[in-house]
Amino acid sequence: MIPTPHIEVDKKGIIAETVIMPGDPLRAKFIAENFLENPVLFNTVRNMFGFTGTYKGKKISVMGSGMGMPSIGIYSYELFKFYDVQNIIRVGSCGAYSEEIDLYDVILVEDSYSESTYAKVMAGIEDNILKPSSELNKRLEEAAKSLNIPIHKGRIHSSDVFYRQNFDDYKKIRDNYGCIAVEMESFALFANAQVTGKNAACLLTVSDSLVTMKATTSEERMKSFTNMMKIALEMA
């Protein structure tokens, strides 16, 4: 079923088997223009930009996912199911739940806890903790080591809600589930990978801290989170 309702590519092979997926489509554009050779724009539907180019001679695509599980749920499913994409590496921002994790630190997600009903509604998956591909995680860790980029590894909280009314709820989630940070997409991505038999992983850069209240600007989030981009591209 191509083109899909959300991706205008009408034949396979234009999108690479490995897709780097930031939330912000402008971050996808930044990655394409600053890291890929000869990037070609393949999607503009809803301004969710997607590009294919090469990195160190290997064909790579990069495409935005939008914010939240419904959005990444649509784009990652269509890529996995209809465009023969084998690997999606999310490169996103997150909020730290620990003082030990500072702004711009990189986190490799070992698993994702969520209160979301996404996986249950989509495929009857009852688990509230989902895992990425162990093989992709191993390769990402090796890539980080080869680039001398330090990373944290741990469980993250994947939330449906950005403006939670009881701010201190994060402390209970942190303490009860051992989450070190919060974002809004990885749980749905991992569910889609599980359902389609494909591979997914998630690298995050700390954009703010719920503990110290330090934060980055939107411009910094778009252009300065380059370490996780380098790790993902090196692995791919």
PDB file of N, CA and C in Angstrom, residues 63-137:
ATOM      1  N   MET A  63      14.230  10.760   8.876  1.00  0.00           N
ATOM      2  CA  MET A  63      12.873  11.285   8.744  1.00  0.00           C
ATOM      3  C   MET A  63      12.331  11.651  10.119  1.00  0.00           C
ATOM      4  N   GLY A  64      11.586  12.748  10.188  1.00  0.00           N
ATOM      5  CA  GLY A  64      10.947  13.148  11.429  1.00  0.00           C
ATOM      6  C   GLY A  64       9.823  12.206  11.814  1.00  0.00           C
ATOM      7  N   SER A  65       9.530  12.171  13.121  1.00  0.00           N
ATOM      8  CA  SER A  65       8.425  11.333  13.604  1.00  0.00           C
ATOM      9  C   SER A  65       7.269  12.142  14.159  1.00  0.00           C
ATOM     10  N   GLY A  66       7.511  13.447  14.423  1.00  0.00           N
ATOM     11  CA  GLY A  66       6.516  14.222  15.140  1.00  0.00           C
ATOM     12  C   GLY A  66       6.572  13.926  16.623  1.00  0.00           C
ATOM     13  N   MET A  67       5.657  14.550  17.381  1.00  0.00           N
ATOM     14  CA  MET A  67       5.658  14.414  18.838  1.00  0.00           C
ATOM     15  C   MET A  67       4.619  13.406  19.302  1.00  0.00           C
ATOM     16  N   GLY A  68       5.008  12.547  20.226  1.00  0.00           N
ATOM     17  CA  GLY A  68       4.074  11.648  20.873  1.00  0.00           C
ATOM     18  C   GLY A  68       3.922  10.307  20.173  1.00  0.00           C
ATOM     19  N   MET A  69       3.321   9.371  20.889  1.00  0.00           N
ATOM     20  CA  MET A  69       3.197   8.002  20.392  1.00  0.00           C
ATOM     21  C   MET A  69       2.282   7.860  19.180  1.00  0.00           C
ATOM     22  N   PRO A  70       1.138   8.538  19.108  1.00  0.00           N
ATOM     23  CA  PRO A  70       0.323   8.396  17.902  1.00  0.00           C
ATOM     24  C   PRO A  70       1.077   8.787  16.636  1.00  0.00           C
ATOM     25  N   SER A  71       1.913   9.835  16.739  1.00  0.00           N
ATOM     26  CA  SER A  71       2.623  10.307  15.557  1.00  0.00           C
ATOM     27  C   SER A  71       3.736   9.349  15.137  1.00  0.00           C
ATOM     28  N   ILE A  72       4.641   9.010  16.066  1.00  0.00           N
ATOM     29  CA  ILE A  72       5.704   8.057  15.696  1.00  0.00           C
ATOM     30  C   ILE A  72       5.094   6.689  15.394  1.00  0.00           C
ATOM     31  N   GLY A  73       3.955   6.397  16.022  1.00  0.00           N
ATOM     32  CA  GLY A  73       3.276   5.136  15.744  1.00  0.00           C
ATOM     33  C   GLY A  73       2.879   5.007  14.290  1.00  0.00           C
ATOM     34  N   ILE A  74       2.394   6.074  13.703  1.00  0.00           N
ATOM     35  CA  ILE A  74       1.994   6.070  12.293  1.00  0.00           C
ATOM     36  C   ILE A  74       3.217   5.965  11.385  1.00  0.00           C
ATOM     37  N   TYR A  75       4.187   6.867  11.586  1.00  0.00           N
ATOM     38  CA  TYR A  75       5.320   6.926  10.651  1.00  0.00           C
ATOM     39  C   TYR A  75       6.189   5.680  10.733  1.00  0.00           C
ATOM     40  N   SER A  76       6.493   5.222  11.937  1.00  0.00           N
ATOM     41  CA  SER A  76       7.360   4.050  12.044  1.00  0.00           C
ATOM     42  C   SER A  76       6.655   2.800  11.513  1.00  0.00           C
ATOM     43  N   TYR A  77       5.355   2.676  11.743  1.00  0.00           N
ATOM     44  CA  TYR A  77       4.624   1.508  11.234  1.00  0.00           C
ATOM     45  C   TYR A  77       4.630   1.492   9.707  1.00  0.00           C
ATOM     46  N   GLU A  78       4.372   2.630   9.098  1.00  0.00           N
ATOM     47  CA  GLU A  78       4.348   2.680   7.637  1.00  0.00           C
ATOM     48  C   GLU A  78       5.720   2.363   7.059  1.00  0.00           C
ATOM     49  N   LEU A  79       6.776   2.863   7.701  1.00  0.00           N
ATOM     50  CA  LEU A  79       8.133   2.563   7.224  1.00  0.00           C
ATOM     51  C   LEU A  79       8.448   1.080   7.357  1.00  0.00           C
ATOM     52  N   PHE A  80       8.150   0.496   8.502  1.00  0.00           N
ATOM     53  CA  PHE A  80       8.395  -0.924   8.721  1.00  0.00           C
ATOM     54  C   PHE A  80       7.547  -1.793   7.786  1.00  0.00           C
ATOM     55  N   LYS A  81       6.263  -1.494   7.705  1.00  0.00           N
ATOM     56  CA  LYS A  81       5.300  -2.390   7.057  1.00  0.00           C
ATOM     57  C   LYS A  81       5.287  -2.273   5.537  1.00  0.00           C
ATOM     58  N   PHE A  82       5.409  -1.068   5.024  1.00  0.00           N
ATOM     59  CA  PHE A  82       5.185  -0.850   3.600  1.00  0.00           C
ATOM     60  C   PHE A  82       6.426  -0.474   2.803  1.00  0.00           C
ATOM     61  N   TYR A  83       7.502  -0.049   3.481  1.00  0.00           N
ATOM     62  CA  TYR A  83       8.703   0.390   2.762  1.00  0.00           C
ATOM     63  C   TYR A  83       9.924  -0.479   3.047  1.00  0.00           C
ATOM     64  N   ASP A  84       9.716  -1.646   3.652  1.00  0.00           N
ATOM     65  CA  ASP A  84      10.797  -2.608   3.894  1.00  0.00           C
ATOM     66  C   ASP A  84      11.935  -2.046   4.735  1.00  0.00           C
ATOM     67  N   VAL A  85      11.635  -1.064   5.569  1.00  0.00           N
ATOM     68  CA  VAL A  85      12.635  -0.568   6.513  1.00  0.00           C
ATOM     69  C   VAL A  85      12.867  -1.646   7.572  1.00  0.00           C
ATOM     70  N   GLN A  86      14.130  -1.925   7.860  1.00  0.00           N
ATOM     71  CA  GLN A  86      14.490  -2.973   8.814  1.00  0.00           C
ATOM     72  C   GLN A  86      14.845  -2.410  10.193  1.00  0.00           C
ATOM     73  N   ASN A  87      15.437  -1.218  10.211  1.00  0.00           N
ATOM     74  CA  ASN A  87      15.940  -0.633  11.466  1.00  0.00           C
ATOM     75  C   ASN A  87      15.530   0.825  11.577  1.00  0.00           C
ATOM     76  N   ILE A  88      14.956   1.194  12.716  1.00  0.00           N
ATOM     77  CA  ILE A  88      14.700   2.610  13.006  1.00  0.00           C
ATOM     78  C   ILE A  88      15.387   2.945  14.321  1.00  0.00           C
ATOM     79  N   ILE A  89      16.232   3.982  14.270  1.00  0.00           N
ATOM     80  CA  ILE A  89      16.887   4.479  15.479  1.00  0.00           C
ATOM     81  C   ILE A  89      16.329   5.854  15.781  1.00  0.00           C
ATOM     82  N   ARG A  90      15.552   5.928  16.838  1.00  0.00           N
ATOM     83  CA  ARG A  90      15.056   7.227  17.275  1.00  0.00           C
ATOM     84  C   ARG A  90      16.192   8.019  17.906  1.00  0.00           C
ATOM     85  N   VAL A  91      16.330   9.285  17.525  1.00  0.00           N
ATOM     86  CA  VAL A  91      17.279  10.201  18.164  1.00  0.00           C
ATOM     87  C   VAL A  91      16.459  11.385  18.674  1.00  0.00           C
ATOM     88  N   GLY A  92      16.209  11.416  19.964  1.00  0.00           N
ATOM     89  CA  GLY A  92      15.279  12.392  20.502  1.00  0.00           C
ATOM     90  C   GLY A  92      15.810  13.124  21.715  1.00  0.00           C
ATOM     91  N   SER A  93      14.987  14.000  22.227  1.00  0.00           N
ATOM     92  CA  SER A  93      15.317  14.741  23.447  1.00  0.00           C
ATOM     93  C   SER A  93      14.575  14.119  24.624  1.00  0.00           C
ATOM     94  N   CYS A  94      15.074  14.392  25.824  1.00  0.00           N
ATOM     95  CA  CYS A  94      14.440  13.845  27.017  1.00  0.00           C
ATOM     96  C   CYS A  94      14.676  14.755  28.206  1.00  0.00           C
ATOM     97  N   GLY A  95      13.885  14.533  29.242  1.00  0.00           N
ATOM     98  CA  GLY A  95      14.045  15.243  30.505  1.00  0.00           C
ATOM     99  C   GLY A  95      14.640  14.320  31.547  1.00  0.00           C
ATOM    100  N   ALA A  96      15.687  14.760  32.230  1.00  0.00           N
ATOM    101  CA  ALA A  96      16.374  13.918  33.210  1.00  0.00           C
ATOM    102  C   ALA A  96      15.566  13.794  34.493  1.00  0.00           C
ATOM    103  N   TYR A  97      15.566  12.587  35.059  1.00  0.00           N
ATOM    104  CA  TYR A  97      14.939  12.314  36.345  1.00  0.00           C
ATOM    105  C   TYR A  97      15.984  12.201  37.458  1.00  0.00           C
ATOM    106  N   SER A  98      17.245  12.423  37.121  1.00  0.00           N
ATOM    107  CA  SER A  98      18.329  12.238  38.083  1.00  0.00           C
ATOM    108  C   SER A  98      19.311  13.398  38.017  1.00  0.00           C
ATOM    109  N   GLU A  99      19.822  13.803  39.172  1.00  0.00           N
ATOM    110  CA  GLU A  99      20.829  14.871  39.213  1.00  0.00           C
ATOM    111  C   GLU A  99      22.134  14.434  38.561  1.00  0.00           C
ATOM    112  N   GLU A 100      22.345  13.143  38.466  1.00  0.00           N
ATOM    113  CA  GLU A 100      23.590  12.632  37.913  1.00  0.00           C
ATOM    114  C   GLU A 100      23.637  12.756  36.395  1.00  0.00           C
ATOM    115  N   ILE A 101      22.506  13.070  35.784  1.00  0.00           N
ATOM    116  CA  ILE A 101      22.438  13.208  34.336  1.00  0.00           C
ATOM    117  C   ILE A 101      22.254  14.685  33.997  1.00  0.00           C
ATOM    118  N   ASP A 102      23.175  15.223  33.199  1.00  0.00           N
ATOM    119  CA  ASP A 102      23.212  16.660  32.936  1.00  0.00           C
ATOM    120  C   ASP A 102      22.723  16.973  31.527  1.00  0.00           C
ATOM    121  N   LEU A 103      22.508  18.264  31.254  1.00  0.00           N
ATOM    122  CA  LEU A 103      22.139  18.702  29.918  1.00  0.00           C
ATOM    123  C   LEU A 103      23.176  18.214  28.908  1.00  0.00           C
ATOM    124  N   TYR A 104      22.701  17.789  27.744  1.00  0.00           N
ATOM    125  CA  TYR A 104      23.501  17.309  26.613  1.00  0.00           C
ATOM    126  C   TYR A 104      24.057  15.903  26.797  1.00  0.00           C
ATOM    127  N   ASP A 105      23.879  15.280  27.966  1.00  0.00           N
ATOM    128  CA  ASP A 105      24.295  13.888  28.120  1.00  0.00           C
ATOM    129  C   ASP A 105      23.472  13.002  27.180  1.00  0.00           C
ATOM    130  N   VAL A 106      24.090  11.918  26.741  1.00  0.00           N
ATOM    131  CA  VAL A 106      23.431  10.984  25.821  1.00  0.00           C
ATOM    132  C   VAL A 106      23.019   9.718  26.581  1.00  0.00           C
ATOM    133  N   ILE A 107      21.798   9.262  26.332  1.00  0.00           N
ATOM    134  CA  ILE A 107      21.261   8.057  26.966  1.00  0.00           C
ATOM    135  C   ILE A 107      20.934   7.026  25.890  1.00  0.00           C
ATOM    136  N   LEU A 108      21.418   5.807  26.085  1.00  0.00           N
ATOM    137  CA  LEU A 108      21.001   4.670  25.267  1.00  0.00           C
ATOM    138  C   LEU A 108      19.919   3.927  26.037  1.00  0.00           C
ATOM    139  N   VAL A 109      18.722   3.876  25.459  1.00  0.00           N
ATOM    140  CA  VAL A 109      17.567   3.316  26.157  1.00  0.00           C
ATOM    141  C   VAL A 109      17.660   1.786  26.200  1.00  0.00           C
ATOM    142  N   GLU A 110      17.661   1.219  27.406  1.00  0.00           N
ATOM    143  CA  GLU A 110      17.690  -0.234  27.585  1.00  0.00           C
ATOM    144  C   GLU A 110      16.286  -0.828  27.590  1.00  0.00           C
ATOM    145  N   ASP A 111      15.333  -0.097  28.109  1.00  0.00           N
ATOM    146  CA  ASP A 111      13.927  -0.447  27.959  1.00  0.00           C
ATOM    147  C   ASP A 111      13.078   0.770  28.312  1.00  0.00           C
ATOM    148  N   SER A 112      11.786   0.669  27.980  1.00  0.00           N
ATOM    149  CA  SER A 112      10.900   1.821  28.067  1.00  0.00           C
ATOM    150  C   SER A 112       9.638   1.455  28.845  1.00  0.00           C
ATOM    151  N   TYR A 113       9.406   2.167  29.941  1.00  0.00           N
ATOM    152  CA  TYR A 113       8.172   1.987  30.725  1.00  0.00           C
ATOM    153  C   TYR A 113       7.148   3.030  30.304  1.00  0.00           C
ATOM    154  N   SER A 114       5.887   2.615  30.234  1.00  0.00           N
ATOM    155  CA  SER A 114       4.839   3.582  29.914  1.00  0.00           C
ATOM    156  C   SER A 114       3.498   3.187  30.519  1.00  0.00           C
ATOM    157  N   GLU A 115       2.717   4.193  30.894  1.00  0.00           N
ATOM    158  CA  GLU A 115       1.314   3.998  31.269  1.00  0.00           C
ATOM    159  C   GLU A 115       0.409   3.985  30.038  1.00  0.00           C
ATOM    160  N   SER A 116       0.989   4.215  28.868  1.00  0.00           N
ATOM    161  CA  SER A 116       0.222   4.347  27.637  1.00  0.00           C
ATOM    162  C   SER A 116      -0.521   3.064  27.275  1.00  0.00           C
ATOM    163  N   THR A 117      -1.674   3.208  26.636  1.00  0.00           N
ATOM    164  CA  THR A 117      -2.421   2.064  26.111  1.00  0.00           C
ATOM    165  C   THR A 117      -2.065   1.783  24.647  1.00  0.00           C
ATOM    166  N   TYR A 118      -1.065   2.473  24.112  1.00  0.00           N
ATOM    167  CA  TYR A 118      -0.756   2.341  22.686  1.00  0.00           C
ATOM    168  C   TYR A 118      -0.569   0.885  22.270  1.00  0.00           C
ATOM    169  N   ALA A 119       0.315   0.165  22.965  1.00  0.00           N
ATOM    170  CA  ALA A 119       0.644  -1.202  22.560  1.00  0.00           C
ATOM    171  C   ALA A 119      -0.553  -2.135  22.715  1.00  0.00           C
ATOM    172  N   LYS A 120      -1.331  -1.918  23.763  1.00  0.00           N
ATOM    173  CA  LYS A 120      -2.497  -2.775  23.992  1.00  0.00           C
ATOM    174  C   LYS A 120      -3.562  -2.551  22.932  1.00  0.00           C
ATOM    175  N   VAL A 121      -3.852  -1.305  22.621  1.00  0.00           N
ATOM    176  CA  VAL A 121      -4.881  -0.995  21.633  1.00  0.00           C
ATOM    177  C   VAL A 121      -4.427  -1.426  20.235  1.00  0.00           C
ATOM    178  N   MET A 122      -3.160  -1.213  19.932  1.00  0.00           N
ATOM    179  CA  MET A 122      -2.658  -1.509  18.598  1.00  0.00           C
ATOM    180  C   MET A 122      -2.546  -2.999  18.346  1.00  0.00           C
ATOM    181  N   ALA A 123      -2.083  -3.764  19.358  1.00  0.00           N
ATOM    182  CA  ALA A 123      -1.797  -5.172  19.080  1.00  0.00           C
ATOM    183  C   ALA A 123      -2.074  -6.108  20.249  1.00  0.00           C
ATOM    184  N   GLY A 124      -2.776  -5.636  21.271  1.00  0.00           N
ATOM    185  CA  GLY A 124      -3.082  -6.488  22.402  1.00  0.00           C
ATOM    186  C   GLY A 124      -1.905  -6.784  23.300  1.00  0.00           C
ATOM    187  N   ILE A 125      -0.850  -5.983  23.194  1.00  0.00           N
ATOM    188  CA  ILE A 125       0.344  -6.178  24.029  1.00  0.00           C
ATOM    189  C   ILE A 125       0.060  -5.625  25.417  1.00  0.00           C
ATOM    190  N   GLU A 126       0.110  -6.483  26.423  1.00  0.00           N
ATOM    191  CA  GLU A 126      -0.235  -6.077  27.786  1.00  0.00           C
ATOM    192  C   GLU A 126       0.950  -5.491  28.556  1.00  0.00           C
ATOM    193  N   ASP A 127       2.162  -5.737  28.100  1.00  0.00           N
ATOM    194  CA  ASP A 127       3.356  -5.299  28.836  1.00  0.00           C
ATOM    195  C   ASP A 127       3.416  -3.786  28.943  1.00  0.00           C
ATOM    196  N   ASN A 128       3.859  -3.292  30.096  1.00  0.00           N
ATOM    197  CA  ASN A 128       4.068  -1.848  30.235  1.00  0.00           C
ATOM    198  C   ASN A 128       5.549  -1.483  30.180  1.00  0.00           C
ATOM    199  N   ILE A 129       6.392  -2.471  29.923  1.00  0.00           N
ATOM    200  CA  ILE A 129       7.821  -2.230  29.694  1.00  0.00           C
ATOM    201  C   ILE A 129       8.213  -2.969  28.422  1.00  0.00           C
ATOM    202  N   LEU A 130       8.720  -2.243  27.433  1.00  0.00           N
ATOM    203  CA  LEU A 130       9.108  -2.828  26.155  1.00  0.00           C
ATOM    204  C   LEU A 130      10.589  -2.570  25.893  1.00  0.00           C
ATOM    205  N   LYS A 131      11.197  -3.494  25.172  1.00  0.00           N
ATOM    206  CA  LYS A 131      12.634  -3.430  24.927  1.00  0.00           C
ATOM    207  C   LYS A 131      12.946  -3.112  23.468  1.00  0.00           C
ATOM    208  N   PRO A 132      14.088  -2.485  23.232  1.00  0.00           N
ATOM    209  CA  PRO A 132      14.572  -2.292  21.864  1.00  0.00           C
ATOM    210  C   PRO A 132      15.294  -3.542  21.384  1.00  0.00           C
ATOM    211  N   SER A 133      15.861  -3.469  20.200  1.00  0.00           N
ATOM    212  CA  SER A 133      16.670  -4.547  19.659  1.00  0.00           C
ATOM    213  C   SER A 133      17.999  -4.634  20.406  1.00  0.00           C
ATOM    214  N   SER A 134      18.297  -5.795  20.970  1.00  0.00           N
ATOM    215  CA  SER A 134      19.568  -5.951  21.691  1.00  0.00           C
ATOM    216  C   SER A 134      20.752  -5.825  20.741  1.00  0.00           C
ATOM    217  N   GLU A 135      20.580  -6.288  19.504  1.00  0.00           N
ATOM    218  CA  GLU A 135      21.670  -6.199  18.521  1.00  0.00           C
ATOM    219  C   GLU A 135      21.956  -4.741  18.158  1.00  0.00           C
ATOM    220  N   LEU A 136      20.899  -3.964  17.913  1.00  0.00           N
ATOM    221  CA  LEU A 136      21.121  -2.542  17.617  1.00  0.00           C
ATOM    222  C   LEU A 136      21.765  -1.831  18.799  1.00  0.00           C
ATOM    223  N   ASN A 137      21.305  -2.127  20.010  1.00  0.00           N
ATOM    224  CA  ASN A 137      21.881  -1.485  21.191  1.00  0.00           C
ATOM    225  C   ASN A 137      23.360  -1.814  21.341  1.00  0.00           C
TER     226      ASN A 137
END
